[in-house]
Amino acid sequence: MLQVYRNSSVEWKPAPVVALATSADDYQVAAAREDGSLEIWLVSPGSVGWHCQLTIHGNPNSRVSSLVWCRSGRLFSSSIDGSVSEWDLFDLTQKIALDSIGVAIWQMAVEPCTNPQLNQKQSPKHYENGYVKHRNSESSDSESSENEDGDDPVELHEDHASDNSRIAFACDDGCVRIYIVNDDENLTYKRSLPRVSGRTLSVTWSCDANRIFSGSSDGFIRCWDAKFAHEIYRISVGLGGMGSGSELCIWSLLALRCGTLVSADSIGSVQFWDTQHGTLVNALSNHKGDVNALAASPSHTSVFSAGSDGQVILYKLFMDFAGANDGNITSGVMKKWVYISHVRVHTHDVRALTVAVPISREDAIVERDKKRPRSRSKPLDFSYHKWAHLGVPMLISGGDDTKLFAYSAKEFTKFSPHDICPVPQRPHIQLAVNTIFNQAALLLVQASYWIDILFVREVNRVVSGGAAKTYLVARVKCKASKNITCSAISPSGAVFAYSDHVKPCLFELKRGASSKSPWAVNKRQLPLELPFAHSMVFSVDSSRLMIAGCDRRVFVVDVGSSELVYVFTPRREEHAEELSPAEPPITKMFTSTNGKWLAAVSCFGDVYIFNLETQRQHWFISRLDGHSVTAGGFTPQNSNVLIVSTSSNQVYALDVEAKQLGEWSNHSTFALPRRYQEFPGEVIGLSFPPSSSSSSVIAYSPRAMCLIDFGKPVDGDDNAELSNGQDLASKKLHSTLVNGSVNGSLKRKSKASELETKQNSRKNFELCPFRDPVLFVGHLSRTSTLIIDKPWIQAVKSFDTTPVHRHIFGT
């Protein structure tokens, strides 16, 4: 009988999402958080596969205000302190691209990539704020008086075809500053637009990059000539005198290919303007607070808005054809934007929106004519696969509730949003069992600025499990300006280590002699030449510490002597030891139970196997099935077998000694049950029983866990469906894994005999859903498991913001 112990006392405080940006290829989304960290998410066509590829811990004292992703692949962020940073996605570092300009930067906009096919619309007349100007019919309908201004479209086309993009900054002093992205690391200043009254809060480019639109805190939208830096016209946004002047802020602007400019303001209005006339097309006031963000579908026929009321609203473009006679259009076409619907899944302010298109591999769809079992209860018919297919645009939203949600951009009203990350910024937790302290279990919990060592004690032991009490043994803090990047505790519990942005640190844990200080922590010395680390792990005998440095090398340190034993350089080719490190940084590491093997996983999913005895790299494994590795570990039963799970929730057993797939994978990896392939959420961890005779492992996500026995055959699918939504309604748990209720009390209705029957009759790959988000699952012994969960309501109470409207600026 497997005892399950639960605990909810671990501190967990995720940070709000303040900005989003989509890569030029549309399949990566960058999310900046309030604590200075940046996450890169891989867009998936299903609920499985939304993978946080990497996390970069930036400056926690710099508040990110905007993100832009250039078409060259470079990612920049602006800050309220006036600085601009570039995020190196290969070295996982934040670099200062522009020192503070002296004023706050509220928003950035990168120059769009001009495609001649997108600007083939011709118009015999050109309107500037209501005035007719004759122009060449072959020029674009959004150019400004080319004959008078001397604008050369050929020269502009050559400018846009270059790799040097321009970025416009909306600055607090009322200026719009333009910088050029050069091939080097820095940004080059080009020019500033004339200063206006109030703060410039938003900025965007026209689709042909000939104009710049800026929105200010004085309630005006201004249209600028991007080449000659003069104002073409201005628009007063106030509706009927409401919120005019300093009372109205233009928080976001969006220029569409159809010649429409969309504005979002502080009085809850989303307004659509004709960029030729500078006149109002539609004004819609469906928000009950500031409208913070705008986004458009790839076709530019749908617009989404989000605000401080937690709503995400859809608007669509309709064409009114007036004067049609026998199917022929005899007069003009009137554009009309219409409110369609809204969705409210965020509990706090929604700060950012972006649109992405998944291009990763899509799982096969279940046949519609498949027979379903007869059941009294109606099966859940929500399936993420119904709308989340390859090439189907997705809307992603983020806000103060720290959540990220994905919506169908085409069928926004038909399907529920998908919670991408039910456990935002999940803390790193590691369990050490059978330590030198009377065989007690110790828990290491990594926070942003400190490391907690907790003593775990099992209480209320009953036949179906119990609760676990944790007691704080030690807390080691780092400086507030240094984020902790990784940490590890030795299996013996005697030493633990962490690394910040400067260097790794090693500590020794001892029992104190006095009753006032029962535990003592002593700092140990490490070699001075060690760089800061992205990952670290101890050997099974606690004698060696492996450190994956930021320079893409793996350092092996002797814990006893604090000396550097040897250094591994990960490589793809077998004979390339003399070359400088060129592989991606290592972000995960696993050691075998016999102390022979070290598996290192890069941030892009490649696996490097090192032989710790011969001190050489033994094997290189490219990305398995094109997906990243999310969890892994060596089995206690066979130290030569490495089990890994990928972002597509595939499970692989690798024979490290033979450099090939293991026997189990050859028969079962590509025949996993459908119920496991539709695992609710991404597998984030594997837990092996500490027994050499056990052949099972627990794979878990924040929503569910699954017991996999590699000594049993893979069972076929039953016909029951499993929902990918948040609310898992499955009540039959033919498993020995028992879940508790919200308040921590256990479900004790099941009798011991019934549990024993379920244990004997359970299937392999049987799922057990969680009611609360789970941070960690680990084996205390062969027959007991510890689950660290956290009711989401407790996480909400720790937020600094409340779920009500509040102003978003003020320096």
Coordinates of C-alpha atoms in Angstrom, one line a residue, residues 102-536:
G102 CA 17.0 59.8 -18.3
V103 CA 13.2 59.3 -18.6
A104 CA 10.9 56.4 -18.3
I105 CA 10.1 54.3 -21.4
W106 CA 6.5 53.3 -21.4
Q107 CA 6.3 51.3 -24.7
M108 CA 8.4 50.2 -27.6
A109 CA 7.3 49.4 -31.2
V110 CA 9.5 47.7 -33.8
E111 CA 9.4 48.7 -37.4
P112 CA 7.2 46.2 -39.3
C113 CA 8.5 44.1 -42.1
T114 CA 7.1 45.7 -45.3
N115 CA 5.8 43.2 -47.8
P116 CA 4.9 44.7 -51.2
Q117 CA 2.1 42.2 -51.6
L118 CA 0.3 43.6 -48.5
N119 CA 0.2 47.2 -49.9
Q120 CA -1.2 46.7 -53.3
K121 CA -4.4 48.5 -52.6
Q122 CA -4.9 51.5 -54.9
S123 CA -6.9 54.6 -54.4
P124 CA -7.4 57.5 -56.8
K125 CA -7.5 60.0 -54.0
H126 CA -5.7 60.5 -50.7
Y127 CA -7.3 62.1 -47.6
E128 CA -5.4 63.8 -44.9
N129 CA -7.7 64.6 -42.0
G130 CA -10.6 65.4 -44.3
Y131 CA -8.7 67.2 -47.0
V132 CA -8.4 65.7 -50.5
K133 CA -4.9 65.5 -52.0
H134 CA -4.2 64.3 -55.5
R135 CA -1.5 61.6 -55.7
N136 CA -0.1 59.0 -58.0
S137 CA -2.5 56.0 -58.2
E138 CA 0.4 53.5 -58.1
S139 CA 1.6 54.6 -54.7
S140 CA 0.4 53.1 -51.4
D141 CA -2.8 54.5 -49.9
S142 CA -1.1 55.2 -46.6
E143 CA 1.8 57.3 -47.9
S144 CA 1.8 61.0 -47.1
S145 CA 2.1 63.6 -50.0
E146 CA 5.1 62.0 -51.7
N147 CA 5.3 64.6 -54.4
E148 CA 5.5 67.5 -51.9
D149 CA 7.7 65.9 -49.3
G150 CA 10.1 64.2 -51.7
D151 CA 9.5 60.8 -50.3
D152 CA 11.1 58.1 -52.4
P153 CA 9.3 54.7 -52.0
V154 CA 12.2 52.8 -53.6
E155 CA 14.7 54.2 -51.1
L156 CA 12.3 53.3 -48.2
H157 CA 11.9 49.8 -49.6
E158 CA 15.7 49.3 -49.6
D159 CA 15.8 50.6 -46.0
H160 CA 13.2 48.1 -44.8
A161 CA 14.7 45.2 -46.6
S162 CA 17.9 45.5 -44.6
D163 CA 18.4 43.7 -41.3
N164 CA 18.7 46.9 -39.3
S165 CA 15.2 47.5 -37.8
R166 CA 14.1 50.7 -36.2
I167 CA 12.5 50.8 -32.8
A168 CA 10.4 53.7 -31.6
F169 CA 10.3 54.5 -27.9
A170 CA 7.3 56.2 -26.2
C171 CA 9.0 58.3 -23.5
D172 CA 7.8 59.9 -20.3
D173 CA 9.0 63.4 -21.4
G174 CA 6.6 63.5 -24.3
C175 CA 9.1 62.5 -27.0
V176 CA 9.1 59.6 -29.4
R177 CA 12.7 58.5 -29.9
I178 CA 13.9 56.2 -32.7
Y179 CA 16.8 53.9 -32.5
I180 CA 18.4 51.5 -35.0
V181 CA 19.1 47.9 -34.2
N182 CA 22.7 47.4 -35.5
D183 CA 24.6 44.1 -35.9
D184 CA 26.5 44.9 -32.7
E185 CA 25.1 44.6 -29.2
N186 CA 24.1 48.3 -28.8
L187 CA 21.3 50.4 -30.2
T188 CA 22.1 53.5 -32.3
Y189 CA 20.2 56.7 -31.8
K190 CA 18.7 58.1 -35.0
R191 CA 16.3 60.9 -34.1
S192 CA 13.5 62.2 -31.9
L193 CA 10.1 63.4 -32.8
P194 CA 9.0 66.8 -31.5
R195 CA 8.1 66.9 -27.8
V196 CA 4.5 67.2 -27.0
S197 CA 2.6 68.0 -23.8
G198 CA 2.0 65.2 -21.4
R199 CA 3.6 61.8 -21.3
T200 CA 3.9 59.7 -24.5
L201 CA 2.5 56.3 -23.3
S202 CA 2.0 54.3 -26.5
V203 CA 3.5 54.1 -30.0
T204 CA 3.1 52.0 -33.1
W205 CA 4.1 52.0 -36.8
S206 CA 1.9 52.0 -39.8
C207 CA 2.1 48.7 -41.7
D208 CA 4.2 50.3 -44.5
A209 CA 6.5 51.9 -41.8
N210 CA 6.0 55.3 -43.3
R211 CA 4.2 56.7 -40.3
I212 CA 4.4 56.6 -36.6
F213 CA 1.3 56.9 -34.3
S214 CA 1.8 58.0 -30.7
G215 CA -0.7 58.3 -27.8
S216 CA -0.2 60.6 -24.9
S217 CA -1.6 61.4 -21.4
D218 CA -3.2 64.6 -22.8
G219 CA -5.8 62.6 -24.7
F220 CA -4.3 63.0 -28.2
I221 CA -3.2 60.6 -30.9
R222 CA -0.6 62.1 -33.2
C223 CA 0.4 60.9 -36.7
W224 CA 4.0 61.5 -37.6
D225 CA 5.9 61.2 -40.8
A226 CA 8.5 58.6 -40.0
K227 CA 11.1 60.0 -42.5
F228 CA 10.8 63.8 -42.0
A229 CA 9.7 63.7 -38.3
H230 CA 6.9 66.2 -38.7
E231 CA 3.3 65.9 -37.4
I232 CA 0.7 65.1 -40.1
Y233 CA -2.4 65.4 -37.9
R234 CA -3.7 64.8 -34.4
I235 CA -6.8 63.2 -33.1
S236 CA -8.7 64.1 -29.9
V237 CA -9.8 60.9 -28.3
G238 CA -12.3 62.1 -25.7
L239 CA -15.8 61.0 -26.3
G240 CA -18.2 64.0 -26.0
G241 CA -15.9 65.8 -23.6
M242 CA -15.4 62.7 -21.4
G243 CA -11.9 62.2 -20.0
S244 CA -10.4 65.1 -22.0
G245 CA -7.0 66.6 -21.3
S246 CA -4.9 65.1 -18.5
E247 CA -7.8 62.8 -17.4
L248 CA -7.4 60.6 -20.5
C249 CA -4.4 58.3 -21.2
I250 CA -3.9 56.4 -24.5
W251 CA -2.4 53.1 -23.2
S252 CA -2.2 51.2 -26.5
L253 CA -2.3 51.7 -30.3
L254 CA -2.6 49.2 -33.1
A255 CA -2.3 49.9 -36.8
L256 CA -4.0 47.5 -39.2
R257 CA -3.4 46.8 -42.9
C258 CA -6.9 47.9 -43.8
G259 CA -6.1 51.5 -42.9
T260 CA -7.6 51.5 -39.4
L261 CA -5.9 52.7 -36.3
V262 CA -7.2 51.2 -33.0
S263 CA -6.7 53.0 -29.7
A264 CA -7.2 51.9 -26.1
D265 CA -7.6 54.5 -23.3
S266 CA -8.1 55.0 -19.6
I267 CA -11.9 55.5 -19.8
G268 CA -12.6 52.0 -21.0
S269 CA -13.0 52.8 -24.7
V270 CA -11.7 51.0 -27.7
Q271 CA -11.9 53.3 -30.7
F272 CA -11.3 52.7 -34.4
W273 CA -10.0 55.5 -36.6
D274 CA -9.5 55.9 -40.3
T275 CA -5.8 56.7 -40.8
Q276 CA -6.5 58.5 -44.1
H277 CA -9.1 60.9 -42.8
G278 CA -8.0 60.9 -39.2
T279 CA -11.7 60.5 -38.3
L280 CA -13.6 58.2 -36.0
V281 CA -15.1 55.0 -37.5
N282 CA -16.3 53.3 -34.3
A283 CA -16.2 53.9 -30.6
L284 CA -17.0 51.0 -28.3
S285 CA -17.0 51.2 -24.4
N286 CA -17.3 47.7 -23.2
H287 CA -14.6 47.8 -20.6
K288 CA -15.2 48.9 -17.0
G289 CA -11.7 50.3 -16.4
D290 CA -8.5 51.1 -18.2
V291 CA -7.9 49.2 -21.5
N292 CA -4.3 48.2 -21.2
A293 CA -3.5 46.1 -24.3
L294 CA -4.6 45.4 -27.9
A295 CA -3.8 42.6 -30.4
A296 CA -4.9 41.7 -33.9
S297 CA -5.4 38.4 -35.6
P298 CA -3.0 37.6 -38.5
S299 CA -5.7 38.6 -41.0
H300 CA -6.2 41.9 -39.3
T301 CA -10.0 41.4 -39.4
S302 CA -10.3 40.7 -35.7
V303 CA -9.1 42.8 -32.8
F304 CA -8.8 41.9 -29.1
S305 CA -8.6 44.2 -26.1
A306 CA -7.9 43.6 -22.5
G307 CA -8.1 45.8 -19.4
S308 CA -8.1 46.3 -15.7
D309 CA -11.6 44.7 -15.4
G310 CA -10.1 41.3 -16.3
Q311 CA -12.0 41.1 -19.6
V312 CA -10.6 40.0 -23.0
I313 CA -13.0 41.3 -25.7
L314 CA -13.3 40.4 -29.4
Y315 CA -14.2 42.9 -32.1
K316 CA -14.7 42.0 -35.8
L317 CA -14.6 44.0 -39.0
F318 CA -17.8 44.0 -41.2
M319 CA -18.1 45.6 -44.6
D320 CA -21.3 47.5 -45.5
F321 CA -21.7 47.6 -49.3
A322 CA -24.0 50.5 -50.1
G323 CA -25.8 50.9 -53.4
A324 CA -25.3 47.4 -54.7
N325 CA -27.1 46.8 -58.0
D326 CA -27.3 43.2 -59.4
G327 CA -24.3 42.2 -57.5
N328 CA -22.1 45.1 -58.7
I329 CA -20.8 47.6 -56.3
T330 CA -21.7 51.1 -57.5
S331 CA -20.6 53.1 -54.5
G332 CA -18.1 53.0 -51.6
V333 CA -17.6 50.4 -48.9
M334 CA -18.1 51.4 -45.3
K335 CA -16.0 49.6 -42.6
K336 CA -17.7 48.9 -39.3
W337 CA -16.2 47.3 -36.2
V338 CA -18.6 45.3 -34.1
Y339 CA -18.3 44.0 -30.5
I340 CA -18.7 40.2 -30.6
S341 CA -18.1 38.8 -27.1
H342 CA -15.9 38.8 -24.1
V343 CA -14.2 36.2 -21.9
R344 CA -13.2 36.8 -18.3
V345 CA -10.8 34.1 -16.9
H346 CA -8.3 36.5 -15.3
T347 CA -9.2 37.6 -11.7
H348 CA -6.9 40.7 -11.9
D349 CA -5.8 43.3 -14.4
V350 CA -4.8 41.9 -17.8
R351 CA -1.6 43.6 -18.8
A352 CA -0.6 42.2 -22.1
L353 CA -1.9 40.4 -25.2
T354 CA -0.1 38.8 -28.2
V355 CA -1.0 36.4 -31.0
A356 CA 1.0 33.3 -32.0
V357 CA 0.6 30.4 -34.4
P358 CA 1.7 26.9 -33.4
I359 CA 3.9 25.0 -35.9
S360 CA 5.0 22.1 -33.7
R361 CA 4.0 18.5 -34.4
E362 CA 0.3 17.8 -33.8
D363 CA -0.9 14.6 -32.3
A364 CA -3.3 12.5 -34.2
I365 CA -7.0 13.2 -33.7
V366 CA -9.3 10.5 -32.4
E367 CA -11.7 9.2 -35.0
R368 CA -15.2 10.6 -34.6
D369 CA -16.9 7.3 -35.3
K370 CA -15.1 5.6 -32.5
K371 CA -17.7 3.9 -30.2
R372 CA -18.2 5.3 -26.8
P373 CA -19.2 3.3 -23.7
R374 CA -22.6 3.7 -22.3
S375 CA -22.6 5.8 -19.2
R376 CA -25.1 7.4 -16.9
S377 CA -23.1 10.6 -16.8
K378 CA -22.5 12.6 -19.9
P379 CA -18.7 12.5 -20.8
L380 CA -16.9 15.8 -20.9
D381 CA -16.9 17.0 -24.5
F382 CA -14.4 19.8 -24.2
S383 CA -11.2 18.9 -26.0
Y384 CA -8.4 21.3 -26.7
H385 CA -7.8 19.5 -30.0
K386 CA -11.1 20.8 -31.4
W387 CA -9.6 24.2 -32.1
A388 CA -5.9 24.1 -31.3
H389 CA -4.5 22.8 -34.6
L390 CA -1.5 23.6 -36.6
G391 CA -1.6 27.0 -38.2
V392 CA -4.7 28.1 -36.1
P393 CA -3.8 31.5 -34.5
M394 CA -3.9 31.7 -30.7
L395 CA -4.4 34.7 -28.5
I396 CA -2.3 34.7 -25.3
S397 CA -3.1 37.0 -22.4
G398 CA -1.2 37.7 -19.2
G399 CA -1.7 39.9 -16.2
D400 CA -1.5 40.6 -12.5
D401 CA -2.9 37.2 -11.5
T402 CA 0.4 35.7 -12.8
K403 CA -1.5 33.4 -15.2
L404 CA -1.1 32.9 -19.0
F405 CA -4.2 31.9 -21.0
A406 CA -4.5 30.8 -24.6
Y407 CA -7.6 31.4 -26.7
S408 CA -8.7 30.4 -30.1
A409 CA -8.4 33.5 -32.3
K410 CA -10.8 32.2 -34.9
E411 CA -13.4 30.6 -32.6
F412 CA -13.0 32.9 -29.6
T413 CA -16.6 32.5 -28.3
K414 CA -16.9 28.8 -28.9
F415 CA -14.2 27.2 -26.8
S416 CA -12.9 27.9 -23.3
P417 CA -9.4 29.3 -22.8
H418 CA -6.6 27.0 -21.8
D419 CA -4.5 27.7 -18.7
I420 CA -1.0 27.5 -20.0
C421 CA 0.8 27.6 -16.7
P422 CA -1.4 26.5 -13.7
V423 CA 1.7 26.9 -11.4
P424 CA 3.5 30.0 -12.6
Q425 CA 7.1 30.2 -11.6
R426 CA 7.0 26.9 -9.8
P427 CA 9.7 26.9 -7.1
H428 CA 12.6 24.4 -7.4
I429 CA 12.1 21.7 -4.7
Q430 CA 14.4 18.8 -4.0
L431 CA 13.9 16.0 -1.4
A432 CA 16.7 14.2 0.4
V433 CA 15.6 11.0 2.1
N434 CA 17.5 8.8 4.6
T435 CA 19.8 11.6 5.5
I436 CA 22.6 11.4 8.1
F437 CA 20.2 13.1 10.6
N438 CA 18.6 9.9 12.0
Q439 CA 17.4 8.9 8.5
A440 CA 15.1 11.9 8.4
A441 CA 13.9 13.6 5.2
L442 CA 15.0 17.1 4.3
L443 CA 13.4 19.4 1.8
L444 CA 15.2 22.1 -0.1
V445 CA 13.0 24.9 -1.4
Q446 CA 14.5 27.6 -3.7
A447 CA 12.9 31.1 -3.6
S448 CA 14.1 34.2 -5.5
Y449 CA 16.4 35.4 -2.8
W450 CA 16.8 32.6 -0.2
I451 CA 17.1 28.9 0.2
D452 CA 14.9 27.1 2.8
I453 CA 15.9 23.7 4.3
L454 CA 12.8 22.0 5.9
F455 CA 12.6 19.0 8.1
V456 CA 9.8 16.6 7.0
R457 CA 7.9 14.5 9.5
E458 CA 5.0 12.2 8.8
V459 CA 2.0 12.5 11.1
N460 CA -1.6 11.2 11.2
R461 CA -0.6 8.0 9.5
V462 CA -3.7 6.0 8.5
V463 CA -4.3 3.3 6.0
S464 CA -4.9 5.8 3.1
G465 CA -2.1 8.3 3.9
G466 CA -1.8 11.3 6.1
A467 CA -0.5 14.8 6.5
A468 CA 3.2 15.8 6.6
K469 CA 4.5 18.5 8.8
T470 CA 7.5 20.6 7.8
Y471 CA 9.8 22.6 10.1
L472 CA 12.2 25.2 9.0
V473 CA 15.7 24.1 9.7
A474 CA 17.7 26.9 8.0
R475 CA 17.2 29.8 5.7
V476 CA 20.2 31.2 3.7
K477 CA 19.7 34.5 2.0
C478 CA 21.5 36.2 -0.8
K479 CA 21.6 39.9 -1.6
A480 CA 18.4 41.4 -2.9
S481 CA 20.0 42.4 -6.2
K482 CA 21.0 38.8 -6.9
N483 CA 18.5 36.3 -8.0
I484 CA 19.1 32.7 -7.2
T485 CA 19.4 30.7 -10.5
C486 CA 19.7 27.1 -9.2
S487 CA 20.3 25.0 -6.1
A488 CA 20.8 21.4 -4.9
I489 CA 21.0 19.4 -1.7
S490 CA 23.1 16.3 -1.3
P491 CA 21.4 12.9 -0.8
S492 CA 23.0 12.7 2.7
G493 CA 21.6 16.1 3.6
A494 CA 25.0 17.2 5.0
V495 CA 25.7 19.9 2.3
F496 CA 23.7 22.0 -0.1
A497 CA 24.5 24.6 -2.7
Y498 CA 23.0 27.4 -4.7
S499 CA 24.2 29.9 -7.4
D500 CA 23.2 33.5 -8.0
H501 CA 24.2 35.7 -10.9
V502 CA 27.7 36.1 -9.5
K503 CA 29.0 32.7 -8.3
P504 CA 28.0 29.4 -6.8
C505 CA 28.1 28.9 -3.0
L506 CA 28.4 25.7 -0.9
F507 CA 27.1 25.2 2.7
E508 CA 27.4 22.5 5.3
L509 CA 24.4 21.7 7.5
K510 CA 25.0 20.5 11.1
R511 CA 23.1 19.9 14.3
G512 CA 23.9 22.5 16.9
A513 CA 25.0 21.7 20.3
S514 CA 22.8 24.2 22.1
S515 CA 19.0 24.0 22.4
K516 CA 18.6 27.6 21.2
S517 CA 20.3 26.8 17.9
P518 CA 19.6 23.1 17.1
W519 CA 20.9 23.6 13.5
A520 CA 23.9 25.3 12.2
V521 CA 24.9 26.3 8.7
N522 CA 28.6 26.8 7.8
K523 CA 29.8 28.2 4.4
R524 CA 32.3 26.1 2.5
Q525 CA 34.8 27.4 0.0
L526 CA 34.6 26.6 -3.7
P527 CA 37.2 27.2 -6.4
L528 CA 37.4 30.9 -7.3
E529 CA 37.4 30.3 -11.1
L530 CA 33.8 28.8 -11.1
P531 CA 31.3 30.9 -13.1
F532 CA 27.7 31.2 -11.9
A533 CA 25.5 28.2 -12.7
H534 CA 22.3 27.3 -14.5
S535 CA 22.0 23.9 -12.8
M536 CA 23.8 21.8 -10.2

